[in-house]
CSV table of C-alpha atoms in Angstrom, one decimal:
chain,number,residue,atom,x,y,z
G,716,UNK,CA,0.0,0.0,0.0
G,717,UNK,CA,1.2,3.5,-0.7
G,718,UNK,CA,3.1,5.0,2.2
G,719,UNK,CA,2.2,8.5,1.3
G,720,UNK,CA,-1.5,7.7,1.1
G,721,UNK,CA,-1.3,5.7,4.4
G,722,UNK,CA,0.1,8.7,6.2
G,723,UNK,CA,-3.2,10.5,5.5
G,724,UNK,CA,-5.7,7.7,6.1
G,725,UNK,CA,-5.8,4.1,7.2
G,726,UNK,CA,-5.3,1.7,4.3
G,727,UNK,CA,-8.4,0.3,2.6
G,728,UNK,CA,-6.1,-2.1,0.8
G,729,UNK,CA,-5.0,-3.5,4.1
G,730,UNK,CA,-8.6,-4.0,5.1
G,731,UNK,CA,-9.5,-5.8,1.9
G,732,UNK,CA,-6.5,-8.1,2.4
G,733,UNK,CA,-7.7,-8.8,6.0
G,734,UNK,CA,-11.2,-9.5,4.7
G,735,UNK,CA,-9.8,-12.0,2.1
G,736,UNK,CA,-7.9,-13.8,4.9
G,737,UNK,CA,-11.1,-13.8,7.0
G,738,UNK,CA,-13.3,-15.1,4.2
G,739,UNK,CA,-10.9,-17.9,3.5
G,740,UNK,CA,-10.8,-18.8,7.2
G,741,UNK,CA,-14.6,-19.2,7.2
G,742,UNK,CA,-14.5,-22.0,4.7
G,743,UNK,CA,-14.8,-25.7,5.9
G,744,UNK,CA,-11.5,-27.1,7.2
G,745,UNK,CA,-11.1,-29.5,4.3
G,746,UNK,CA,-11.4,-26.7,1.8
G,747,UNK,CA,-9.8,-23.6,3.4
G,748,UNK,CA,-6.3,-22.6,2.5
G,749,UNK,CA,-5.7,-20.5,5.6
G,750,UNK,CA,-6.9,-20.4,9.2
G,751,UNK,CA,-6.7,-16.8,10.4
G,752,UNK,CA,-9.8,-16.1,12.5
G,753,UNK,CA,-8.3,-12.9,14.0
G,754,UNK,CA,-8.4,-11.1,10.6
G,755,UNK,CA,-12.2,-10.5,10.9
G,756,UNK,CA,-11.7,-8.3,13.9
G,757,UNK,CA,-9.6,-5.8,11.8
G,758,UNK,CA,-12.2,-5.4,9.1
G,759,UNK,CA,-14.2,-2.2,9.8
G,760,UNK,CA,-15.6,-1.3,6.3
G,761,UNK,CA,-19.3,-2.0,6.4
G,762,UNK,CA,-19.6,-3.7,3.0
G,763,UNK,CA,-16.6,-6.0,3.8
G,764,UNK,CA,-18.1,-6.9,7.1
G,765,UNK,CA,-21.4,-7.9,5.4
G,766,UNK,CA,-19.5,-10.3,3.2
G,767,UNK,CA,-18.1,-12.0,6.3
G,768,UNK,CA,-21.6,-12.7,7.8
G,769,UNK,CA,-21.4,-16.4,6.9
G,770,UNK,CA,-19.2,-18.8,5.0
G,771,UNK,CA,-21.5,-19.1,1.9
G,772,UNK,CA,-21.5,-15.3,1.4
G,773,UNK,CA,-17.8,-15.2,2.0
G,774,UNK,CA,-17.2,-18.0,-0.5
G,775,UNK,CA,-19.3,-16.2,-3.1
G,776,UNK,CA,-17.3,-13.0,-2.6
G,777,UNK,CA,-14.0,-14.9,-2.9
G,778,UNK,CA,-15.2,-16.5,-6.2
G,779,UNK,CA,-16.3,-13.1,-7.6
G,780,UNK,CA,-13.0,-11.6,-6.6
G,781,UNK,CA,-11.0,-14.5,-8.1
G,782,UNK,CA,-12.9,-14.3,-11.4
G,783,UNK,CA,-12.0,-10.7,-11.9
G,784,UNK,CA,-8.5,-10.6,-10.5
G,785,UNK,CA,-7.3,-14.1,-10.9
G,786,UNK,CA,-4.2,-15.1,-8.9
G,787,UNK,CA,-4.6,-12.2,-6.4
G,788,UNK,CA,-6.7,-14.0,-3.8
G,789,UNK,CA,-4.4,-17.1,-3.9
G,790,UNK,CA,-1.4,-14.9,-3.4
G,791,UNK,CA,-2.9,-13.0,-0.5
G,792,UNK,CA,-3.9,-16.0,1.5
G,793,UNK,CA,-1.0,-18.3,0.6
G,794,UNK,CA,1.7,-15.7,1.2
G,795,UNK,CA,0.3,-15.7,4.8
G,796,UNK,CA,0.5,-19.5,4.8
G,797,UNK,CA,4.0,-19.5,3.4
G,798,UNK,CA,5.1,-16.9,6.0
G,799,UNK,CA,3.6,-18.8,8.8
G,800,UNK,CA,5.7,-21.8,7.8
G,801,UNK,CA,8.8,-19.7,7.8
G,802,UNK,CA,7.9,-18.1,11.1
G,803,UNK,CA,7.3,-21.4,12.8
G,804,UNK,CA,10.7,-22.7,11.7
G,805,UNK,CA,12.4,-19.5,12.7
G,806,UNK,CA,11.0,-19.5,16.2
G,807,UNK,CA,11.9,-23.1,16.7
G,808,UNK,CA,15.5,-22.3,15.7
G,809,UNK,CA,15.8,-19.5,18.3
G,810,UNK,CA,14.7,-16.4,16.4
G,811,UNK,CA,14.1,-13.7,19.0
G,812,UNK,CA,12.7,-10.8,17.0
G,813,UNK,CA,10.0,-10.5,14.3
G,814,UNK,CA,9.7,-7.3,12.2
G,815,UNK,CA,6.4,-6.8,10.4
G,816,UNK,CA,7.5,-4.2,7.8
G,817,UNK,CA,4.5,-2.4,6.4
G,818,UNK,CA,2.4,-4.5,8.7
G,819,UNK,CA,-1.0,-3.3,7.6
G,820,UNK,CA,-3.7,-5.5,9.3
G,821,UNK,CA,-1.5,-8.5,9.5
G,822,UNK,CA,-2.4,-10.6,12.6
G,823,UNK,CA,1.0,-12.2,13.4
G,824,UNK,CA,1.1,-10.3,16.7
G,825,UNK,CA,-2.1,-12.0,17.8
G,826,UNK,CA,-1.2,-15.5,16.5
G,827,UNK,CA,2.3,-15.5,18.0
G,828,UNK,CA,1.4,-13.9,21.3
G,829,UNK,CA,2.5,-17.0,23.2
G,830,UNK,CA,6.0,-17.2,21.6
G,831,UNK,CA,9.1,-15.9,23.4
G,832,UNK,CA,9.7,-13.1,20.8
G,833,UNK,CA,9.7,-9.3,20.4
G,834,UNK,CA,7.4,-8.2,17.6
G,835,UNK,CA,8.0,-4.9,15.9
G,836,UNK,CA,4.9,-3.6,14.1
G,837,UNK,CA,6.3,-1.1,11.5
G,838,UNK,CA,3.8,0.9,9.5
G,839,UNK,CA,2.5,4.4,8.7
G,840,UNK,CA,0.9,6.2,11.7
G,841,UNK,CA,-2.7,6.3,10.3
G,842,UNK,CA,-3.0,2.5,9.8
G,843,UNK,CA,-1.3,1.8,13.2
G,844,UNK,CA,-3.7,4.2,14.9
G,845,UNK,CA,-6.6,2.2,13.6
G,846,UNK,CA,-5.1,-1.2,14.2
G,847,UNK,CA,-3.4,-0.8,17.6
G,848,UNK,CA,-6.5,-0.6,19.9
G,849,UNK,CA,-8.0,-3.7,18.4
G,850,UNK,CA,-4.8,-5.7,18.7
G,851,UNK,CA,-4.1,-4.6,22.2
G,852,UNK,CA,-7.7,-5.4,23.2
G,853,UNK,CA,-7.4,-8.9,21.7
G,854,UNK,CA,-4.0,-9.9,22.9
G,855,UNK,CA,-4.3,-12.8,25.3
G,856,UNK,CA,-3.3,-12.5,28.9
G,857,UNK,CA,-0.9,-13.8,30.0
G,858,UNK,CA,1.3,-13.6,26.9
G,859,UNK,CA,5.0,-14.0,26.2
G,860,UNK,CA,5.5,-11.9,23.1
G,861,UNK,CA,6.3,-8.2,23.5
G,862,UNK,CA,4.7,-6.0,20.8
G,863,UNK,CA,6.5,-2.7,19.9
G,864,UNK,CA,4.8,-0.2,17.7
G,865,UNK,CA,7.1,1.7,15.3
G,866,UNK,CA,5.6,4.4,13.1
G,867,UNK,CA,7.6,4.8,9.9
G,868,UNK,CA,7.4,6.0,6.3
G,869,UNK,CA,9.6,3.8,4.2
G,870,UNK,CA,9.9,6.5,1.5
G,871,UNK,CA,11.5,8.8,4.0
G,872,UNK,CA,14.4,6.4,4.8
G,873,UNK,CA,14.0,6.4,8.6
G,874,UNK,CA,13.7,2.6,9.2
G,875,UNK,CA,17.1,1.9,10.7
G,876,UNK,CA,16.9,4.8,13.2
G,877,UNK,CA,13.3,4.0,14.2
G,878,UNK,CA,13.9,0.4,14.8
G,879,UNK,CA,17.1,0.9,16.9
G,880,UNK,CA,15.3,3.7,18.9
G,881,UNK,CA,12.5,1.2,19.6
G,882,UNK,CA,14.9,-1.4,21.1
G,883,UNK,CA,15.8,-3.6,18.1
G,884,UNK,CA,18.8,-5.7,18.9
G,885,UNK,CA,21.2,-6.0,16.0
G,886,UNK,CA,22.8,-9.1,17.6
G,887,UNK,CA,19.6,-11.2,17.8
G,888,UNK,CA,18.5,-13.4,15.0
G,889,UNK,CA,15.5,-11.8,13.3
G,890,UNK,CA,12.7,-12.7,10.9
G,891,UNK,CA,11.6,-9.7,8.8
G,892,UNK,CA,8.2,-10.0,7.0
G,893,UNK,CA,7.7,-7.5,4.2
G,894,UNK,CA,4.5,-8.3,2.3
G,895,UNK,CA,2.3,-6.2,0.0
G,896,UNK,CA,4.6,-3.2,0.1
G,897,UNK,CA,7.4,-3.3,-2.5
G,898,UNK,CA,5.1,-2.8,-5.5
G,899,UNK,CA,4.0,0.5,-4.1
G,900,UNK,CA,7.4,1.9,-3.4
G,901,UNK,CA,10.0,3.6,-5.5
G,902,UNK,CA,13.2,1.7,-6.4
G,903,UNK,CA,15.1,4.1,-4.3
G,904,UNK,CA,13.0,3.3,-1.2
G,905,UNK,CA,13.3,-0.4,-1.8
G,906,UNK,CA,17.1,-0.2,-2.1
G,907,UNK,CA,17.3,2.0,1.0
G,908,UNK,CA,15.1,-0.4,3.0
G,909,UNK,CA,17.2,-3.3,2.1
G,910,UNK,CA,20.3,-1.3,3.0
G,911,UNK,CA,18.9,-0.8,6.4
G,912,UNK,CA,17.9,-4.4,6.8
G,913,UNK,CA,21.4,-5.5,5.8
G,914,UNK,CA,22.9,-3.2,8.5
G,915,UNK,CA,20.4,-4.3,11.2
G,916,UNK,CA,20.0,-8.0,10.7
G,917,UNK,CA,22.4,-10.5,12.3
G,918,UNK,CA,23.8,-13.3,10.1
G,919,UNK,CA,21.3,-16.1,9.8
G,920,UNK,CA,18.3,-13.7,10.0
G,921,UNK,CA,15.6,-14.4,7.5
G,922,UNK,CA,13.6,-12.1,5.2
G,923,UNK,CA,10.2,-12.9,3.6
G,924,UNK,CA,9.3,-10.5,0.9
G,925,UNK,CA,6.8,-10.5,-2.0
G,926,UNK,CA,7.0,-8.7,-5.3
G,927,UNK,CA,5.0,-7.9,-8.4
G,928,UNK,CA,6.1,-9.0,-11.9
G,929,UNK,CA,7.9,-6.3,-13.8
G,930,UNK,CA,5.6,-6.6,-16.8
G,931,UNK,CA,2.6,-5.5,-14.7
G,932,UNK,CA,4.3,-2.1,-14.1
G,933,UNK,CA,5.3,-1.6,-17.7
G,934,UNK,CA,1.9,-2.6,-19.0
G,935,UNK,CA,3.3,-5.6,-21.0
G,936,UNK,CA,1.8,-8.4,-18.8
G,937,UNK,CA,-0.2,-11.1,-20.6
G,938,UNK,CA,-2.4,-11.5,-17.6
G,939,UNK,CA,-5.8,-9.7,-18.0
G,940,UNK,CA,-6.3,-10.0,-14.2
G,941,UNK,CA,-3.1,-8.1,-13.6
G,942,UNK,CA,-4.0,-5.4,-16.1
G,943,UNK,CA,-7.3,-4.9,-14.4
G,944,UNK,CA,-6.0,-4.6,-10.8
G,945,UNK,CA,-3.2,-2.2,-12.0
G,946,UNK,CA,-5.9,0.1,-13.4
G,947,UNK,CA,-7.9,-0.1,-10.1
G,948,UNK,CA,-5.0,0.8,-7.8
G,949,UNK,CA,-4.0,3.6,-10.2
G,950,UNK,CA,-7.5,5.1,-10.1
G,951,UNK,CA,-7.4,5.0,-6.3
G,952,UNK,CA,-4.2,7.0,-6.2
G,953,UNK,CA,-2.0,4.0,-5.3
G,954,UNK,CA,-0.3,3.0,-8.6
G,955,UNK,CA,2.1,0.1,-8.8
G,956,UNK,CA,5.6,1.7,-8.9
G,957,UNK,CA,8.1,-1.2,-8.9
G,958,UNK,CA,8.2,-4.7,-10.3
G,959,UNK,CA,10.8,-7.4,-10.9
G,960,UNK,CA,11.3,-10.6,-12.8
G,961,UNK,CA,12.1,-13.5,-10.5
G,962,UNK,CA,15.9,-13.4,-11.3
G,963,UNK,CA,15.9,-9.6,-10.8
G,964,UNK,CA,14.3,-9.9,-7.3
G,965,UNK,CA,16.8,-12.6,-6.2
G,966,UNK,CA,19.6,-10.5,-7.5
G,967,UNK,CA,18.3,-7.4,-5.7
G,968,UNK,CA,18.3,-9.3,-2.4
G,969,UNK,CA,21.7,-10.8,-3.1
G,970,UNK,CA,23.2,-7.3,-3.6
G,971,UNK,CA,22.1,-6.5,-0.1
G,972,UNK,CA,23.4,-9.7,1.5
G,973,UNK,CA,20.3,-11.9,1.5
G,974,UNK,CA,20.5,-15.3,-0.2
G,975,UNK,CA,17.3,-16.8,-1.5
G,976,UNK,CA,16.3,-20.1,0.2
G,977,UNK,CA,12.8,-20.5,-1.1
G,978,UNK,CA,11.0,-18.8,-4.0
G,979,UNK,CA,7.5,-19.3,-5.2
G,980,UNK,CA,5.0,-17.8,-7.6
G,981,UNK,CA,1.2,-18.2,-7.4
G,982,UNK,CA,1.2,-21.5,-9.3
G,983,UNK,CA,3.9,-22.8,-7.1
G,984,UNK,CA,2.0,-21.8,-3.9
G,985,UNK,CA,-1.2,-23.5,-5.2
G,986,UNK,CA,0.7,-26.7,-6.0
G,987,UNK,CA,2.3,-26.6,-2.6
G,988,UNK,CA,-0.8,-25.9,-0.5
G,989,UNK,CA,-3.6,-27.1,-2.7
G,990,UNK,CA,-2.3,-30.0,-4.8
G,991,UNK,CA,-5.7,-31.5,-5.3
G,992,UNK,CA,-7.0,-28.1,-6.6
G,993,UNK,CA,-9.9,-28.2,-4.0
G,994,UNK,CA,-10.0,-24.4,-3.8
G,995,UNK,CA,-10.6,-24.0,-7.5
G,996,UNK,CA,-8.7,-20.7,-7.4
G,997,UNK,CA,-7.1,-19.2,-10.5
G,998,UNK,CA,-3.3,-19.5,-10.7
G,999,UNK,CA,-2.6,-16.3,-12.8
G,1000,UNK,CA,1.1,-16.1,-12.1
G,1001,UNK,CA,2.1,-12.4,-11.8
G,1002,UNK,CA,3.2,-12.2,-8.1
G,1003,UNK,CA,6.0,-14.0,-6.2
G,1004,UNK,CA,7.4,-14.5,-2.7
G,1005,UNK,CA,10.9,-15.2,-1.5
G,1006,UNK,CA,12.4,-16.4,1.8
G,1007,UNK,CA,16.0,-15.3,2.0
G,1008,UNK,CA,18.7,-15.6,4.6
G,1009,UNK,CA,21.1,-12.9,5.8
G,1010,UNK,CA,24.6,-14.1,4.8
G,1011,UNK,CA,27.6,-13.5,7.0
G,1012,UNK,CA,29.2,-10.1,6.4
């Protein structure tokens, strides 16, 4: 979501993503691709809340969304599933810090509240102001995780200072989750953010980041669904600004000291988490996600 727009108002894009995760979580266990019941608490938009009234209405909404913007719903829910797998493995191996970079209405702080971890929620102030009271009200008690709120505009290049001032420990293995943000940022802001992460993250730390295919930004994509959503976000004042091919994104991470360990597009995610095609979701392949590891300096 656009950082500049987010500084003026809480992100509708983040609410839509939360509604998608909530709608998927309402489906029967044998069919759902994600179980994130916390997401519904972060959906305030009246029309979106109506769609979450029951699982049949939610299913119809997902189907309509998927027909118009194929691949996007699968990516939204399965990037969360992919990240959960990485997070579980990281916590088991002793990771002591989670950074949710451009956190939006992500529910990791609620779902990992019993883990011995410090969670840094990094986002623009307006979205945090809407999210924080709900998260703090729902956090279970007692809990082990410590949640730290870090307001930050990534286009302004203040990430490193803001995290350190908030108690980030540069010697502690960390998992950074950076989803749904890079496509709305300038190349300069992406490079600056990765510079900061390279300086902050101890060797062995992990980064999960997703990206948009470069052809969507240039207008050359063969995917009709991608062309449609590009027009929608542009009309809303949040145009896609940066895209990458899969090799370009891995090379970008590599230049900043992060080595790719797992890389998946939409079709890969569906094959991994829905091999029987029970969901029936479209696999339009114009988004990707990477798990990378911070290499020794």
